[in-house]
mmCIF file of C-alpha atoms in Angstrom:
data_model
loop_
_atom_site.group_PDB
_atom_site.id
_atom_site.type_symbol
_atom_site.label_atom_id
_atom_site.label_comp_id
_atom_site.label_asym_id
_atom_site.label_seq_id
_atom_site.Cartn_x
_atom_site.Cartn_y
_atom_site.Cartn_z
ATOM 1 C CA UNK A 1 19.288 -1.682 15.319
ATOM 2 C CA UNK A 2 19.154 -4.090 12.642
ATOM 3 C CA UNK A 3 22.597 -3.409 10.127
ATOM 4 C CA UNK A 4 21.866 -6.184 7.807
ATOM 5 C CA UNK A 5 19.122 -6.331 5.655
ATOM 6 C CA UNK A 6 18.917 -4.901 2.554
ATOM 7 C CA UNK A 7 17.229 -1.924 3.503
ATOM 8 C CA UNK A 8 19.723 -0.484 6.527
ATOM 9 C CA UNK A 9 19.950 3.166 6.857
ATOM 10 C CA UNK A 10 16.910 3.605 4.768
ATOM 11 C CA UNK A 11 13.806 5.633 5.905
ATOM 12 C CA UNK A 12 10.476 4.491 4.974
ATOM 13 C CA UNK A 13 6.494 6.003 5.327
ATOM 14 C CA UNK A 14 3.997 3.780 5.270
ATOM 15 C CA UNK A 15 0.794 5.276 5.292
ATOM 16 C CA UNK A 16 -2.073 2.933 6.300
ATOM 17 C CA UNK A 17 0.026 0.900 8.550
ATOM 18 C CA UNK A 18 -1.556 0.155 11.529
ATOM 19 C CA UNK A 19 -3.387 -3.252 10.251
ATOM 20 C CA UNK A 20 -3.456 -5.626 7.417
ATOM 21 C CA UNK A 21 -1.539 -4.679 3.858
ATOM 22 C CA UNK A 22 0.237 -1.990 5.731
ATOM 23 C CA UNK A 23 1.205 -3.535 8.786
ATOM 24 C CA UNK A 24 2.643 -6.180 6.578
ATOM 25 C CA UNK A 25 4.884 -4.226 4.655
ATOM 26 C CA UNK A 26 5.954 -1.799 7.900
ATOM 27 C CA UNK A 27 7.111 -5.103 9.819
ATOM 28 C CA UNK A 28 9.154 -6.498 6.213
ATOM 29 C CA UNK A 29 10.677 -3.188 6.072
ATOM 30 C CA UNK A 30 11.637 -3.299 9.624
ATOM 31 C CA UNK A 31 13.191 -7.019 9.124
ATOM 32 C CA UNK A 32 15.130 -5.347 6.786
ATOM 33 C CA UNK A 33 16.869 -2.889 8.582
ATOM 34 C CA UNK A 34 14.659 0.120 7.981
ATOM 35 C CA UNK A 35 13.744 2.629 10.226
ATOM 36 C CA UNK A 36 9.826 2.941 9.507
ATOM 37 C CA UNK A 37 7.376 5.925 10.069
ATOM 38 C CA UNK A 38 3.706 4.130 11.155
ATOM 39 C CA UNK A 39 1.730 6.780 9.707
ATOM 40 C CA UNK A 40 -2.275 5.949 9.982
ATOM 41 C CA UNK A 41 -5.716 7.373 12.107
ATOM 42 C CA UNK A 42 -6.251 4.605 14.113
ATOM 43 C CA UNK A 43 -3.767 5.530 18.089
ATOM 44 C CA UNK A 44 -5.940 3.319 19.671
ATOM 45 C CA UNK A 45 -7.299 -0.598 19.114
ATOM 46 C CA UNK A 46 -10.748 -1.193 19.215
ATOM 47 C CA UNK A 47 -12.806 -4.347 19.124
ATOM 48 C CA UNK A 48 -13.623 -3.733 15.472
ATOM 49 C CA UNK A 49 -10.197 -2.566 14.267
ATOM 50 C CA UNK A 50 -7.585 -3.945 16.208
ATOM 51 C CA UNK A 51 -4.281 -2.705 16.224
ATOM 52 C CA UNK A 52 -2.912 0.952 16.210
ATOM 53 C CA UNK A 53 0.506 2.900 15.079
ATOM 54 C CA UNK A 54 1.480 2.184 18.512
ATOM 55 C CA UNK A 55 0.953 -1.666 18.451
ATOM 56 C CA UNK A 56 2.988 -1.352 15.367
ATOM 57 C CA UNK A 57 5.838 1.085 16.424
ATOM 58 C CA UNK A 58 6.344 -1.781 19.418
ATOM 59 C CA UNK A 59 6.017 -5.110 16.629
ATOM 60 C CA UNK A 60 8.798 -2.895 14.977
ATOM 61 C CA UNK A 61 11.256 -2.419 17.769
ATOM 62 C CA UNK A 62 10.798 -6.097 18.817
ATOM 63 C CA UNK A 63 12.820 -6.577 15.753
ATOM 64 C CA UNK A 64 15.760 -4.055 16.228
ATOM 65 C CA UNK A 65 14.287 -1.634 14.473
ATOM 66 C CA UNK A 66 13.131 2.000 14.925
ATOM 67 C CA UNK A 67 9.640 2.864 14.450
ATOM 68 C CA UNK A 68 8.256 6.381 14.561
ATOM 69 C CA UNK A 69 4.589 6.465 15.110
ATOM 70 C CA UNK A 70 2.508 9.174 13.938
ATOM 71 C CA UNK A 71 -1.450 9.720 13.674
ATOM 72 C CA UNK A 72 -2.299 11.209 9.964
ATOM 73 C CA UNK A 73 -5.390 11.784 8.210
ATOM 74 C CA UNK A 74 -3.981 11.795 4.429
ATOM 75 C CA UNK A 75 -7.044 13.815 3.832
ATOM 76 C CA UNK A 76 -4.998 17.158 6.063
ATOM 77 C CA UNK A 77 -2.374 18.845 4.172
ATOM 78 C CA UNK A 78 -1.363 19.786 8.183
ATOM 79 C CA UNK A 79 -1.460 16.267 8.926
ATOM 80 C CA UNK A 80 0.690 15.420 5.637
ATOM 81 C CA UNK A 81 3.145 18.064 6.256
ATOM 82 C CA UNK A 82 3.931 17.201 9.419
ATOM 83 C CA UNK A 83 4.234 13.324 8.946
ATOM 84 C CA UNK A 84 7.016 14.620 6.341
ATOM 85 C CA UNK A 85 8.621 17.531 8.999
ATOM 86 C CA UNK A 86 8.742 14.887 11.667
ATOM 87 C CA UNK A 87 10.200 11.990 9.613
ATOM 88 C CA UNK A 88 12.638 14.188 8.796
ATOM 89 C CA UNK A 89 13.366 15.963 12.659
ATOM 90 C CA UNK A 90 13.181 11.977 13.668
ATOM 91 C CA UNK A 91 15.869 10.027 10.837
ATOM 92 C CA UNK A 92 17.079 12.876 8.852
ATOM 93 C CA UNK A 93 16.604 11.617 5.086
ATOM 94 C CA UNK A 94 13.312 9.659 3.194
ATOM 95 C CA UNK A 95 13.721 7.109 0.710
ATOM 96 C CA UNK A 96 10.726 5.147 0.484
ATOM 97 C CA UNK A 97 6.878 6.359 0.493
ATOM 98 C CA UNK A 98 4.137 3.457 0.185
ATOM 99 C CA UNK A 99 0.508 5.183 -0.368
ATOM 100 C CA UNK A 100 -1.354 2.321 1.288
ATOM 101 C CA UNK A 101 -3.695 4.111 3.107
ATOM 102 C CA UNK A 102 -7.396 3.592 1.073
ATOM 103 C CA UNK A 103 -11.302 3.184 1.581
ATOM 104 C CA UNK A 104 -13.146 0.805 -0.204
ATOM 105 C CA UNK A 105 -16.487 1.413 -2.021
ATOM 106 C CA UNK A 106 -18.054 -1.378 -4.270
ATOM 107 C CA UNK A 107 -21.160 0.002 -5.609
ATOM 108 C CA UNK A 108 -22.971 1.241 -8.230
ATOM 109 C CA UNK A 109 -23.585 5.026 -8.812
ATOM 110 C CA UNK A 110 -26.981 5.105 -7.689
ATOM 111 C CA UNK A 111 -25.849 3.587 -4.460
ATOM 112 C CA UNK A 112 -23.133 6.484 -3.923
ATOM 113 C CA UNK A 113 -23.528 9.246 -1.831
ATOM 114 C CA UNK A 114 -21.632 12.201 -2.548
ATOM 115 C CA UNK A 115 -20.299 11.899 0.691
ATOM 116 C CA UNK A 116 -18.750 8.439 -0.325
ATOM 117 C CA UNK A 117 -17.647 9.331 -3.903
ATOM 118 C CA UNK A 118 -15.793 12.397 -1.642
ATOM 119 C CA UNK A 119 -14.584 10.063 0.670
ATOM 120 C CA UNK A 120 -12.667 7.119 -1.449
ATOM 121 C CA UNK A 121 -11.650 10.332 -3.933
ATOM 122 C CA UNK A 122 -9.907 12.309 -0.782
ATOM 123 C CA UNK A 123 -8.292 9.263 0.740
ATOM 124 C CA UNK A 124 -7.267 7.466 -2.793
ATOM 125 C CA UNK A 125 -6.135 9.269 -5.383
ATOM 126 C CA UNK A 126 -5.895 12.991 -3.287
ATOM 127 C CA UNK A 127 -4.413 11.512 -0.442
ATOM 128 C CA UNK A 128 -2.002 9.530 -2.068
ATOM 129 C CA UNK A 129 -0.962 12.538 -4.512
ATOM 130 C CA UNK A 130 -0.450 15.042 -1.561
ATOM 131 C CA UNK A 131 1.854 12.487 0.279
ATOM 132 C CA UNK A 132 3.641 12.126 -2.811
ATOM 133 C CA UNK A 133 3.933 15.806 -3.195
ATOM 134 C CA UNK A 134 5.301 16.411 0.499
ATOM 135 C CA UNK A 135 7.610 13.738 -0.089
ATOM 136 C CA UNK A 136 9.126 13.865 -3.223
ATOM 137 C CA UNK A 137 11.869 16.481 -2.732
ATOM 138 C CA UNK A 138 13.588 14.871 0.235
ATOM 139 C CA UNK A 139 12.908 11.040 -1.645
ATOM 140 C CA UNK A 140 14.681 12.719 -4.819
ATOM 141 C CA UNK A 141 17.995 13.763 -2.794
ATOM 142 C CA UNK A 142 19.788 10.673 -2.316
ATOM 143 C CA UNK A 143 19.205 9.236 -5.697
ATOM 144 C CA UNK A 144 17.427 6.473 -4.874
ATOM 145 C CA UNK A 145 13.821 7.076 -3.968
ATOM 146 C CA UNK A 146 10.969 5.276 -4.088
ATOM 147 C CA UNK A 147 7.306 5.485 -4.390
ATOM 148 C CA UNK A 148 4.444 2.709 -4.776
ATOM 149 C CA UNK A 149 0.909 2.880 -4.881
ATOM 150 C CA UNK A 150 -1.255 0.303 -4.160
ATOM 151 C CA UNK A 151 -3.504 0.725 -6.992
ATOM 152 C CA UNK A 152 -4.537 -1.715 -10.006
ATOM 153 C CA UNK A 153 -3.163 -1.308 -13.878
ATOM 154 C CA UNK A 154 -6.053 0.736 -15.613
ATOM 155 C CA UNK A 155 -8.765 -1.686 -17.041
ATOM 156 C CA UNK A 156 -11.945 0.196 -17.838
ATOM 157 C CA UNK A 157 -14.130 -3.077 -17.962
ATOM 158 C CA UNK A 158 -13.591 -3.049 -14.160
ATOM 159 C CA UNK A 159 -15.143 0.456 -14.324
ATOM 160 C CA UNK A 160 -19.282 -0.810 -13.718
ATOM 161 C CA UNK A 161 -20.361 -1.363 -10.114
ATOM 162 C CA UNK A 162 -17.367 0.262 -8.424
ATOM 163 C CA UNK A 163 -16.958 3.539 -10.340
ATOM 164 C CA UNK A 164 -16.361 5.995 -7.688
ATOM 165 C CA UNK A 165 -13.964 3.528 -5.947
ATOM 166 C CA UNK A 166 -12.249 2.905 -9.811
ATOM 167 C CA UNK A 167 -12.184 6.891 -10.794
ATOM 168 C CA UNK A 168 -9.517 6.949 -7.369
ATOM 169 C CA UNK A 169 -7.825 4.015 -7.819
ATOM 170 C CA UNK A 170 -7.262 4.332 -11.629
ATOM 171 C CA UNK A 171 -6.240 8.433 -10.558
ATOM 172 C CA UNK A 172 -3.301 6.378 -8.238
ATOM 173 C CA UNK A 173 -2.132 4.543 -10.981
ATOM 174 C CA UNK A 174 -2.005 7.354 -13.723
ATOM 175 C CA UNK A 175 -0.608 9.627 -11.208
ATOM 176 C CA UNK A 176 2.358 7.074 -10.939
ATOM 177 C CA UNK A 177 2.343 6.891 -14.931
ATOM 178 C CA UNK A 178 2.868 10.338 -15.081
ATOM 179 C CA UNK A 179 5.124 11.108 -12.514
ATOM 180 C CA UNK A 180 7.819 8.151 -13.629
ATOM 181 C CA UNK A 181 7.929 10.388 -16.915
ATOM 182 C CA UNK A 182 8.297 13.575 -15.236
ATOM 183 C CA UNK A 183 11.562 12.469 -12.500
ATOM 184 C CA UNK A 184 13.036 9.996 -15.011
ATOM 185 C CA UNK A 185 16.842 10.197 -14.760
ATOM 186 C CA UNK A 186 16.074 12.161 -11.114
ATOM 187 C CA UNK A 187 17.230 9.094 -8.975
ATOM 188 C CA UNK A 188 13.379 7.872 -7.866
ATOM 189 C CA UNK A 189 10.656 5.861 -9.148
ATOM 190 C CA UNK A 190 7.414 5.605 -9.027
ATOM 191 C CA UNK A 191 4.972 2.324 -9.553
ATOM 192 C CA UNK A 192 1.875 1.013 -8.925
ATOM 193 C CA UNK A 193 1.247 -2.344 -7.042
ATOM 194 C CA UNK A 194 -2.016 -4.369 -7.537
ATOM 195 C CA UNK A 195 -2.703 -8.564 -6.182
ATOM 196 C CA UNK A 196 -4.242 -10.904 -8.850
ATOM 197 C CA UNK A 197 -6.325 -12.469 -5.442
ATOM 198 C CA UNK A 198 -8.338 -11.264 -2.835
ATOM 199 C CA UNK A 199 -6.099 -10.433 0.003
ATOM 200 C CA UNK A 200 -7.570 -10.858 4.091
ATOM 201 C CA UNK A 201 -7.531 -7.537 5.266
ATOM 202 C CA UNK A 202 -10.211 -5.081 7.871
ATOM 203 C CA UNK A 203 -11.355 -4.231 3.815
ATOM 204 C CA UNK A 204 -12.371 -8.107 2.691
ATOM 205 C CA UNK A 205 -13.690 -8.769 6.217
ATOM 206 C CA UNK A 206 -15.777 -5.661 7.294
ATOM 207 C CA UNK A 207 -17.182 -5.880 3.641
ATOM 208 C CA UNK A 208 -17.476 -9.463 3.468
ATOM 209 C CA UNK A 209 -15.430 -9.918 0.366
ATOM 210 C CA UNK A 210 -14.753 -13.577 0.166
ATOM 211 C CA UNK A 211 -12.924 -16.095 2.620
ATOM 212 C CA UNK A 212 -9.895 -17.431 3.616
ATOM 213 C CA UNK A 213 -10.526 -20.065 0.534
ATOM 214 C CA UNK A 214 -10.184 -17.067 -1.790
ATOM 215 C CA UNK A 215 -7.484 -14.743 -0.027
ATOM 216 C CA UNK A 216 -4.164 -14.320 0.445
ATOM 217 C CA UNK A 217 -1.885 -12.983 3.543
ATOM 218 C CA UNK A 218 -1.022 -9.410 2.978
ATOM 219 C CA UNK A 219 2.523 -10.834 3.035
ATOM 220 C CA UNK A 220 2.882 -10.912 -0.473
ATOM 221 C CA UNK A 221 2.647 -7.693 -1.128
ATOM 222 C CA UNK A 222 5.151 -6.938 1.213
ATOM 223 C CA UNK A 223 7.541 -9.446 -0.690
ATOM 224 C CA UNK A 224 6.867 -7.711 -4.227
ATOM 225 C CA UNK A 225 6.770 -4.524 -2.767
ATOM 226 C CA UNK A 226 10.457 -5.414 -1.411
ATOM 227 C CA UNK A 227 11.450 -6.074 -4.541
ATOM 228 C CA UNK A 228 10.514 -3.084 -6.427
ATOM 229 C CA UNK A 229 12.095 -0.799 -3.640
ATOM 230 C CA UNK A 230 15.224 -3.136 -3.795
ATOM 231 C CA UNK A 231 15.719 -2.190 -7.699
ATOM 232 C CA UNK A 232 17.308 0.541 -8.942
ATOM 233 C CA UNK A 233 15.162 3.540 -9.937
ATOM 234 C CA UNK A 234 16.606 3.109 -13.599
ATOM 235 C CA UNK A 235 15.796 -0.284 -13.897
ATOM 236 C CA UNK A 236 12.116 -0.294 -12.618
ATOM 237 C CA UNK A 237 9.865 3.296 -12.861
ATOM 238 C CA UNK A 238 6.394 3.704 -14.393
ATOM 239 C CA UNK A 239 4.991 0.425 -14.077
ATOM 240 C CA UNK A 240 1.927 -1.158 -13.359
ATOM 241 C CA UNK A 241 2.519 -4.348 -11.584
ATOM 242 C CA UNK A 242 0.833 -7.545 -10.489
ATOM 243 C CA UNK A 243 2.133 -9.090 -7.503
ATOM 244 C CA UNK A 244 2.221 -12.850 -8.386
ATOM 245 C CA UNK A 245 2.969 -11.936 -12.235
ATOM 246 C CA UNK A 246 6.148 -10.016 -10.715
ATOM 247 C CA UNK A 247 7.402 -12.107 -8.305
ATOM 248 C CA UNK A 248 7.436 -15.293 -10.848
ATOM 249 C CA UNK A 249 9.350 -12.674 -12.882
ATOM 250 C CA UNK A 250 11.920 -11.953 -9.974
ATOM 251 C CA UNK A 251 12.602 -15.816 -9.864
ATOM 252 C CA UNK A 252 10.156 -16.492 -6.948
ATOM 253 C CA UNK A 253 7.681 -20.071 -7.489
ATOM 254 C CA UNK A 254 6.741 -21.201 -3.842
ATOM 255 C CA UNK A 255 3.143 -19.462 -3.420
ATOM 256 C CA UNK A 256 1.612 -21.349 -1.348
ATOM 257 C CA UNK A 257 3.019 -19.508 1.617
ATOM 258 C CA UNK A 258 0.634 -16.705 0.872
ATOM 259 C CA UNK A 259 -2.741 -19.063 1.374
ATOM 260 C CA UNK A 260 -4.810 -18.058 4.162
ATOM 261 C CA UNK A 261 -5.752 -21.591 3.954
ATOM 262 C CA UNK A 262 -3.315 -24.369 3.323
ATOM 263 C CA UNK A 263 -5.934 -26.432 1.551
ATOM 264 C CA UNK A 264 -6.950 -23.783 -1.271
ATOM 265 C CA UNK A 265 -5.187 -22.087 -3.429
ATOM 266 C CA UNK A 266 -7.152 -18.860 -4.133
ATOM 267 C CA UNK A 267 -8.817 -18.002 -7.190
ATOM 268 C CA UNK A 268 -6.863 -15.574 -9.968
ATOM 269 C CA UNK A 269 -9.660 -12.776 -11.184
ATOM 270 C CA UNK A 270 -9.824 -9.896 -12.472
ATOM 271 C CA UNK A 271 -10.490 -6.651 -11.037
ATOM 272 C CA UNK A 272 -13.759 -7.078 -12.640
ATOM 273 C CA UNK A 273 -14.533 -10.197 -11.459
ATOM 274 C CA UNK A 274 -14.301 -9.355 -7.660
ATOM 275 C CA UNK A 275 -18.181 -9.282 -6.185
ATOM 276 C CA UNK A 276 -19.686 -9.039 -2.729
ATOM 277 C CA UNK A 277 -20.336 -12.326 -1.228
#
């Protein structure tokens, strides 16, 4: 097993993780000398969604590291409960949770189903607030726990043409508001991560949200998201960060890494800005 990296004998959940945002930030994790817990519906690849927990799990172990992969609907409490029970049985301690796991749905109210408001509510803001409940006793015990959302800083003139989605997202984000306040001093934090670009993902390509022009590799996420877990719990808790904004912060300046292609750098918008192509 890796002993070097900055995260060694740390225990991480990453829900969402068998493709794109969350794959990314499994495998940094890994590189770092976590052990990781793949937690995410897809066990097998298929033509339109490649990759699985178990691609993932073996991606991880490639690198020294030890992967435990688990199928979870975030929607189950059962499911939840026993991603936490068997993290535990598996590594004996948490310290990180990233609520990755999401579904996407940019339209207006007239074009949402109840069944879709239900979904992006149960998965979002539900999903990510019953993971954070399961977990937040054992992430508490060591004194330095983490949790991260991946949702955007609230900005209600985002709010028209994606209000179902929004009403979820903007629940992550308050939900890590209000927790920071309420385990301040407790030895964990909780923040909210959000990219100022389009980032390639099953999400941007199944919905035809841009190109590689105007995204970015999931990668950078995983680099901020490194960072915030990498600060103390004192030092960072309640915010409501931009990626690039944060990074530049941290000291970082070489973006052009993150391109999905080397000729463009993509465009900066705002949540509100973001349209169907």
């Amino acid at each position: 097993m890796n002993t070097q990296g900055r995260l060694s004998g740390k225990v991480a959940i990453v829900t969402g993780a068998s493709r794109g945002i969350g794959r990314a930030v499994a495998m940094a994790f890994a590189r770092e000398g976590a052990d990781v817990v793949i937690a995410a519906k897809s066990d097998t690849e298929t033509g339109r969604l490649p990759g699985s927990i178990y691609t993932v799990a073996r991606e991880i172990e490639a690198l020294g590291a030890r992967a435990l992969p688990l199928k979870v609907d975030v929607r189950n409490d059962d499911d939840v409960q026993s991603m936490v029970d068997r993290s535990l049985e598996t590594f004996g301690r948490l310290d990180v949770l990233i609520n990755n796991a999401g579904a996407l749905w940019w339209h207006d109210v007239i074009e949402t189903p109840m069944k879709r408001f239900d979904l992006v509510m149960d998965v979002n803001v539900r999903g990510a607030f019953a993971c954070t409940l399961a977990c937040l006793p054992h992430l508490k015990a060591h004194g330095c726990g983490h949790v991260v959302m991946y949702s955007p800083p609230v900005d209600l003139e985002a709010l028209p043409g994606k209000v179902a989605y929004l009403i979820s997202k903007f629940g992550m984000t308050m939900l890590a508001h209000g927790l920071a306040k309420e385990v301040e001093g407790q030895g964990v934090s909780v923040n909210a991560l959000w990219p100022v670009t389009a980032i390639e993902s099953q999400a941007t390509l199944h919905f035809g949200l841009g190109s590689p022009k105007t995204w970015r590799k999931p990668d950078i996420l995983a680099d901020a998201t490194l960072e915030i877990i990498t600060t103390p719990p004192s030092s960072l808790n309640g915010e409501a960060l931009l990626d690039e904004p944060f990074l530049r912060d941290r000291g970082w300046s070489d973006f052009k890494r993150y391109r999905c292609d080397p000729d463009h750098e993509p465009p900066r918008a705002a949540l509100k800005d973001f349209r169907h192509s």
